[in-house]
Amino acid sequence: MSSPEPIKFTDGAAYERFMAPWSRSAGALFLDWLAPDSGRAWVDVGAGNGAFTELILAKSAPSSVCAIDPSDAQIATARQRISAKQVELSIGDAMALPYDANRFDVAVMALVLFFVPDPRKGASEMLRVTKPGGIVASYTWDVMRGGTPTQHLWEEMDAMGKPAARPPSAEVSRFAALKALWAELGIRDVETRELVVERTFADFDDYWLSMVVSSPSGIAGKLSDAESAELRRRLKDRLPASATGAITIHAWSTAIKGRKAA
């Protein structure tokens, strides 16, 4: 069994089909749970193509949002979709944020922390740039308990001897790991919550385009015609469809929030 290549987010439009609907559903629950006051300064670390940044604008009435991501393609897509003057979009590293200490009221990572090579460094950078008393929060798919939207696909790829790439720091998606990390960093008033969401695809072809063809792992391009046909068969057999052919999939994430010590 060969080792999968690392996941690379280089296509903002494909990512929109693949993950943005999931991100909006989970992100809405996450923001309702955070419930910060309006008029706050936010940093959105790992902003991707801007789907979650848009949610912050729509639901949380921020005074400003600094949205940062390492992918120039993702940020380019975000710039096309977000024109709000209070949003600053930048290319940068979650483990070395280009912001002064104590700048933001709210620091968030939405579906990002398990992609950071050193999650502790990423979380500590969020903490550094947050004002005393500010919110430091994150949510990730619960990879270790099968909560990711791609779980069905991953398991069938594994069974075929064609494993798909997983987030490099998947272990941090455990509640125990998140709580230990926030405690180690001295973050106060820590709370956790599971966020459960679902997505309905019109039919199998919609699922295939969204979750396989559009995957940042580049799955479709790495399979032969025979392997692709085999994967389609396996997934069709696995995923229950309604009388109209619609397919509904559930996913869940682990969320954590706390406040920087005053």
JSON list of N, CA and C in Angstrom, two decimals, residues 2 153 156-158 160-164 208 212-213 215 217-235:
[
{"chain": "A", "resi": 2, "resn": "SER", "atom": "N", "xyz": [0.72, 2.09, -1.02]},
{"chain": "A", "resi": 2, "resn": "SER", "atom": "CA", "xyz": [1.55, 3.28, -1.12]},
{"chain": "A", "resi": 2, "resn": "SER", "atom": "C", "xyz": [1.06, 4.36, -0.17]},
{"chain": "A", "resi": 153, "resn": "LEU", "atom": "N", "xyz": [-15.46, 7.82, 1.75]},
{"chain": "A", "resi": 153, "resn": "LEU", "atom": "CA", "xyz": [-14.49, 7.78, 0.66]},
{"chain": "A", "resi": 153, "resn": "LEU", "atom": "C", "xyz": [-13.16, 7.21, 1.14]},
{"chain": "A", "resi": 156, "resn": "GLU", "atom": "N", "xyz": [-13.27, 3.37, 1.65]},
{"chain": "A", "resi": 156, "resn": "GLU", "atom": "CA", "xyz": [-13.30, 2.59, 0.41]},
{"chain": "A", "resi": 156, "resn": "GLU", "atom": "C", "xyz": [-11.97, 2.68, -0.33]},
{"chain": "A", "resi": 157, "resn": "MET", "atom": "N", "xyz": [-11.31, 3.83, -0.26]},
{"chain": "A", "resi": 157, "resn": "MET", "atom": "CA", "xyz": [-9.97, 3.94, -0.85]},
{"chain": "A", "resi": 157, "resn": "MET", "atom": "C", "xyz": [-8.99, 3.03, -0.12]},
{"chain": "A", "resi": 158, "resn": "ASP", "atom": "N", "xyz": [-9.07, 2.99, 1.19]},
{"chain": "A", "resi": 158, "resn": "ASP", "atom": "CA", "xyz": [-8.21, 2.11, 1.97]},
{"chain": "A", "resi": 158, "resn": "ASP", "atom": "C", "xyz": [-8.42, 0.65, 1.55]},
{"chain": "A", "resi": 160, "resn": "MET", "atom": "N", "xyz": [-9.30, -0.50, -1.19]},
{"chain": "A", "resi": 160, "resn": "MET", "atom": "CA", "xyz": [-8.75, -0.74, -2.53]},
{"chain": "A", "resi": 160, "resn": "MET", "atom": "C", "xyz": [-7.23, -0.68, -2.55]},
{"chain": "A", "resi": 161, "resn": "GLY", "atom": "N", "xyz": [-6.62, -0.38, -1.40]},
{"chain": "A", "resi": 161, "resn": "GLY", "atom": "CA", "xyz": [-5.17, -0.24, -1.36]},
{"chain": "A", "resi": 161, "resn": "GLY", "atom": "C", "xyz": [-4.68, 1.06, -1.95]},
{"chain": "A", "resi": 162, "resn": "LYS", "atom": "N", "xyz": [-5.57, 2.08, -1.98]},
{"chain": "A", "resi": 162, "resn": "LYS", "atom": "CA", "xyz": [-5.26, 3.40, -2.52]},
{"chain": "A", "resi": 162, "resn": "LYS", "atom": "C", "xyz": [-5.59, 4.47, -1.47]},
{"chain": "A", "resi": 163, "resn": "PRO", "atom": "N", "xyz": [-4.88, 4.48, -0.36]},
{"chain": "A", "resi": 163, "resn": "PRO", "atom": "CA", "xyz": [-5.27, 5.38, 0.74]},
{"chain": "A", "resi": 163, "resn": "PRO", "atom": "C", "xyz": [-5.18, 6.85, 0.35]},
{"chain": "A", "resi": 164, "resn": "ALA", "atom": "N", "xyz": [-6.21, 7.60, 0.74]},
{"chain": "A", "resi": 164, "resn": "ALA", "atom": "CA", "xyz": [-6.21, 9.04, 0.52]},
{"chain": "A", "resi": 164, "resn": "ALA", "atom": "C", "xyz": [-5.49, 9.73, 1.67]},
{"chain": "A", "resi": 208, "resn": "TRP", "atom": "N", "xyz": [-20.20, 12.51, -6.36]},
{"chain": "A", "resi": 208, "resn": "TRP", "atom": "CA", "xyz": [-18.92, 12.16, -7.00]},
{"chain": "A", "resi": 208, "resn": "TRP", "atom": "C", "xyz": [-18.15, 13.42, -7.41]},
{"chain": "A", "resi": 212, "resn": "VAL", "atom": "N", "xyz": [-15.28, 13.65, -4.65]},
{"chain": "A", "resi": 212, "resn": "VAL", "atom": "CA", "xyz": [-14.19, 12.85, -5.24]},
{"chain": "A", "resi": 212, "resn": "VAL", "atom": "C", "xyz": [-13.42, 13.68, -6.27]},
{"chain": "A", "resi": 213, "resn": "VAL", "atom": "N", "xyz": [-14.11, 14.13, -7.31]},
{"chain": "A", "resi": 213, "resn": "VAL", "atom": "CA", "xyz": [-13.44, 14.90, -8.37]},
{"chain": "A", "resi": 213, "resn": "VAL", "atom": "C", "xyz": [-12.84, 16.19, -7.82]},
{"chain": "A", "resi": 215, "resn": "SER", "atom": "N", "xyz": [-11.91, 16.82, -4.71]},
{"chain": "A", "resi": 215, "resn": "SER", "atom": "CA", "xyz": [-11.09, 16.64, -3.52]},
{"chain": "A", "resi": 215, "resn": "SER", "atom": "C", "xyz": [-9.70, 17.23, -3.70]},
{"chain": "A", "resi": 217, "resn": "SER", "atom": "N", "xyz": [-7.15, 16.22, -2.46]},
{"chain": "A", "resi": 217, "resn": "SER", "atom": "CA", "xyz": [-6.19, 15.11, -2.51]},
{"chain": "A", "resi": 217, "resn": "SER", "atom": "C", "xyz": [-5.92, 14.66, -3.95]},
{"chain": "A", "resi": 218, "resn": "GLY", "atom": "N", "xyz": [-6.71, 15.16, -4.91]},
{"chain": "A", "resi": 218, "resn": "GLY", "atom": "CA", "xyz": [-6.50, 14.80, -6.30]},
{"chain": "A", "resi": 218, "resn": "GLY", "atom": "C", "xyz": [-6.78, 13.35, -6.58]},
{"chain": "A", "resi": 219, "resn": "ILE", "atom": "N", "xyz": [-7.76, 12.79, -5.89]},
{"chain": "A", "resi": 219, "resn": "ILE", "atom": "CA", "xyz": [-8.04, 11.35, -5.99]},
{"chain": "A", "resi": 219, "resn": "ILE", "atom": "C", "xyz": [-8.34, 10.93, -7.41]},
{"chain": "A", "resi": 220, "resn": "ALA", "atom": "N", "xyz": [-9.25, 11.63, -8.08]},
{"chain": "A", "resi": 220, "resn": "ALA", "atom": "CA", "xyz": [-9.71, 11.21, -9.40]},
{"chain": "A", "resi": 220, "resn": "ALA", "atom": "C", "xyz": [-8.57, 11.10, -10.40]},
{"chain": "A", "resi": 221, "resn": "GLY", "atom": "N", "xyz": [-7.62, 12.02, -10.33]},
{"chain": "A", "resi": 221, "resn": "GLY", "atom": "CA", "xyz": [-6.53, 12.02, -11.27]},
{"chain": "A", "resi": 221, "resn": "GLY", "atom": "C", "xyz": [-5.49, 10.93, -11.02]},
{"chain": "A", "resi": 222, "resn": "LYS", "atom": "N", "xyz": [-5.55, 10.29, -9.87]},
{"chain": "A", "resi": 222, "resn": "LYS", "atom": "CA", "xyz": [-4.56, 9.27, -9.52]},
{"chain": "A", "resi": 222, "resn": "LYS", "atom": "C", "xyz": [-5.06, 7.85, -9.75]},
{"chain": "A", "resi": 223, "resn": "LEU", "atom": "N", "xyz": [-6.33, 7.72, -10.18]},
{"chain": "A", "resi": 223, "resn": "LEU", "atom": "CA", "xyz": [-6.91, 6.41, -10.39]},
{"chain": "A", "resi": 223, "resn": "LEU", "atom": "C", "xyz": [-6.97, 6.07, -11.87]},
{"chain": "A", "resi": 224, "resn": "SER", "atom": "N", "xyz": [-6.77, 4.81, -12.20]},
{"chain": "A", "resi": 224, "resn": "SER", "atom": "CA", "xyz": [-6.99, 4.34, -13.56]},
{"chain": "A", "resi": 224, "resn": "SER", "atom": "C", "xyz": [-8.49, 4.29, -13.81]},
{"chain": "A", "resi": 225, "resn": "ASP", "atom": "N", "xyz": [-8.88, 4.10, -15.06]},
{"chain": "A", "resi": 225, "resn": "ASP", "atom": "CA", "xyz": [-10.31, 4.00, -15.39]},
{"chain": "A", "resi": 225, "resn": "ASP", "atom": "C", "xyz": [-10.95, 2.85, -14.63]},
{"chain": "A", "resi": 226, "resn": "ALA", "atom": "N", "xyz": [-10.25, 1.73, -14.54]},
{"chain": "A", "resi": 226, "resn": "ALA", "atom": "CA", "xyz": [-10.79, 0.57, -13.84]},
{"chain": "A", "resi": 226, "resn": "ALA", "atom": "C", "xyz": [-10.93, 0.85, -12.35]},
{"chain": "A", "resi": 227, "resn": "GLU", "atom": "N", "xyz": [-9.92, 1.51, -11.77]},
{"chain": "A", "resi": 227, "resn": "GLU", "atom": "CA", "xyz": [-9.98, 1.84, -10.34]},
{"chain": "A", "resi": 227, "resn": "GLU", "atom": "C", "xyz": [-11.09, 2.84, -10.04]},
{"chain": "A", "resi": 228, "resn": "SER", "atom": "N", "xyz": [-11.24, 3.80, -10.95]},
{"chain": "A", "resi": 228, "resn": "SER", "atom": "CA", "xyz": [-12.31, 4.79, -10.77]},
{"chain": "A", "resi": 228, "resn": "SER", "atom": "C", "xyz": [-13.67, 4.12, -10.82]},
{"chain": "A", "resi": 229, "resn": "ALA", "atom": "N", "xyz": [-13.85, 3.20, -11.75]},
{"chain": "A", "resi": 229, "resn": "ALA", "atom": "CA", "xyz": [-15.12, 2.47, -11.85]},
{"chain": "A", "resi": 229, "resn": "ALA", "atom": "C", "xyz": [-15.36, 1.63, -10.60]},
{"chain": "A", "resi": 230, "resn": "GLU", "atom": "N", "xyz": [-14.31, 1.03, -10.07]},
{"chain": "A", "resi": 230, "resn": "GLU", "atom": "CA", "xyz": [-14.43, 0.23, -8.85]},
{"chain": "A", "resi": 230, "resn": "GLU", "atom": "C", "xyz": [-14.81, 1.10, -7.66]},
{"chain": "A", "resi": 231, "resn": "LEU", "atom": "N", "xyz": [-14.20, 2.28, -7.56]},
{"chain": "A", "resi": 231, "resn": "LEU", "atom": "CA", "xyz": [-14.53, 3.19, -6.46]},
{"chain": "A", "resi": 231, "resn": "LEU", "atom": "C", "xyz": [-15.97, 3.66, -6.56]},
{"chain": "A", "resi": 232, "resn": "ARG", "atom": "N", "xyz": [-16.41, 3.98, -7.78]},
{"chain": "A", "resi": 232, "resn": "ARG", "atom": "CA", "xyz": [-17.81, 4.39, -7.96]},
{"chain": "A", "resi": 232, "resn": "ARG", "atom": "C", "xyz": [-18.76, 3.28, -7.51]},
{"chain": "A", "resi": 233, "resn": "ARG", "atom": "N", "xyz": [-18.46, 2.04, -7.88]},
{"chain": "A", "resi": 233, "resn": "ARG", "atom": "CA", "xyz": [-19.32, 0.92, -7.51]},
{"chain": "A", "resi": 233, "resn": "ARG", "atom": "C", "xyz": [-19.38, 0.77, -6.00]},
{"chain": "A", "resi": 234, "resn": "ARG", "atom": "N", "xyz": [-18.21, 0.85, -5.36]},
{"chain": "A", "resi": 234, "resn": "ARG", "atom": "CA", "xyz": [-18.15, 0.68, -3.91]},
{"chain": "A", "resi": 234, "resn": "ARG", "atom": "C", "xyz": [-18.96, 1.77, -3.19]},
{"chain": "A", "resi": 235, "resn": "LEU", "atom": "N", "xyz": [-18.78, 3.01, -3.65]},
{"chain": "A", "resi": 235, "resn": "LEU", "atom": "CA", "xyz": [-19.48, 4.11, -2.99]},
{"chain": "A", "resi": 235, "resn": "LEU", "atom": "C", "xyz": [-20.98, 4.05, -3.24]}
]
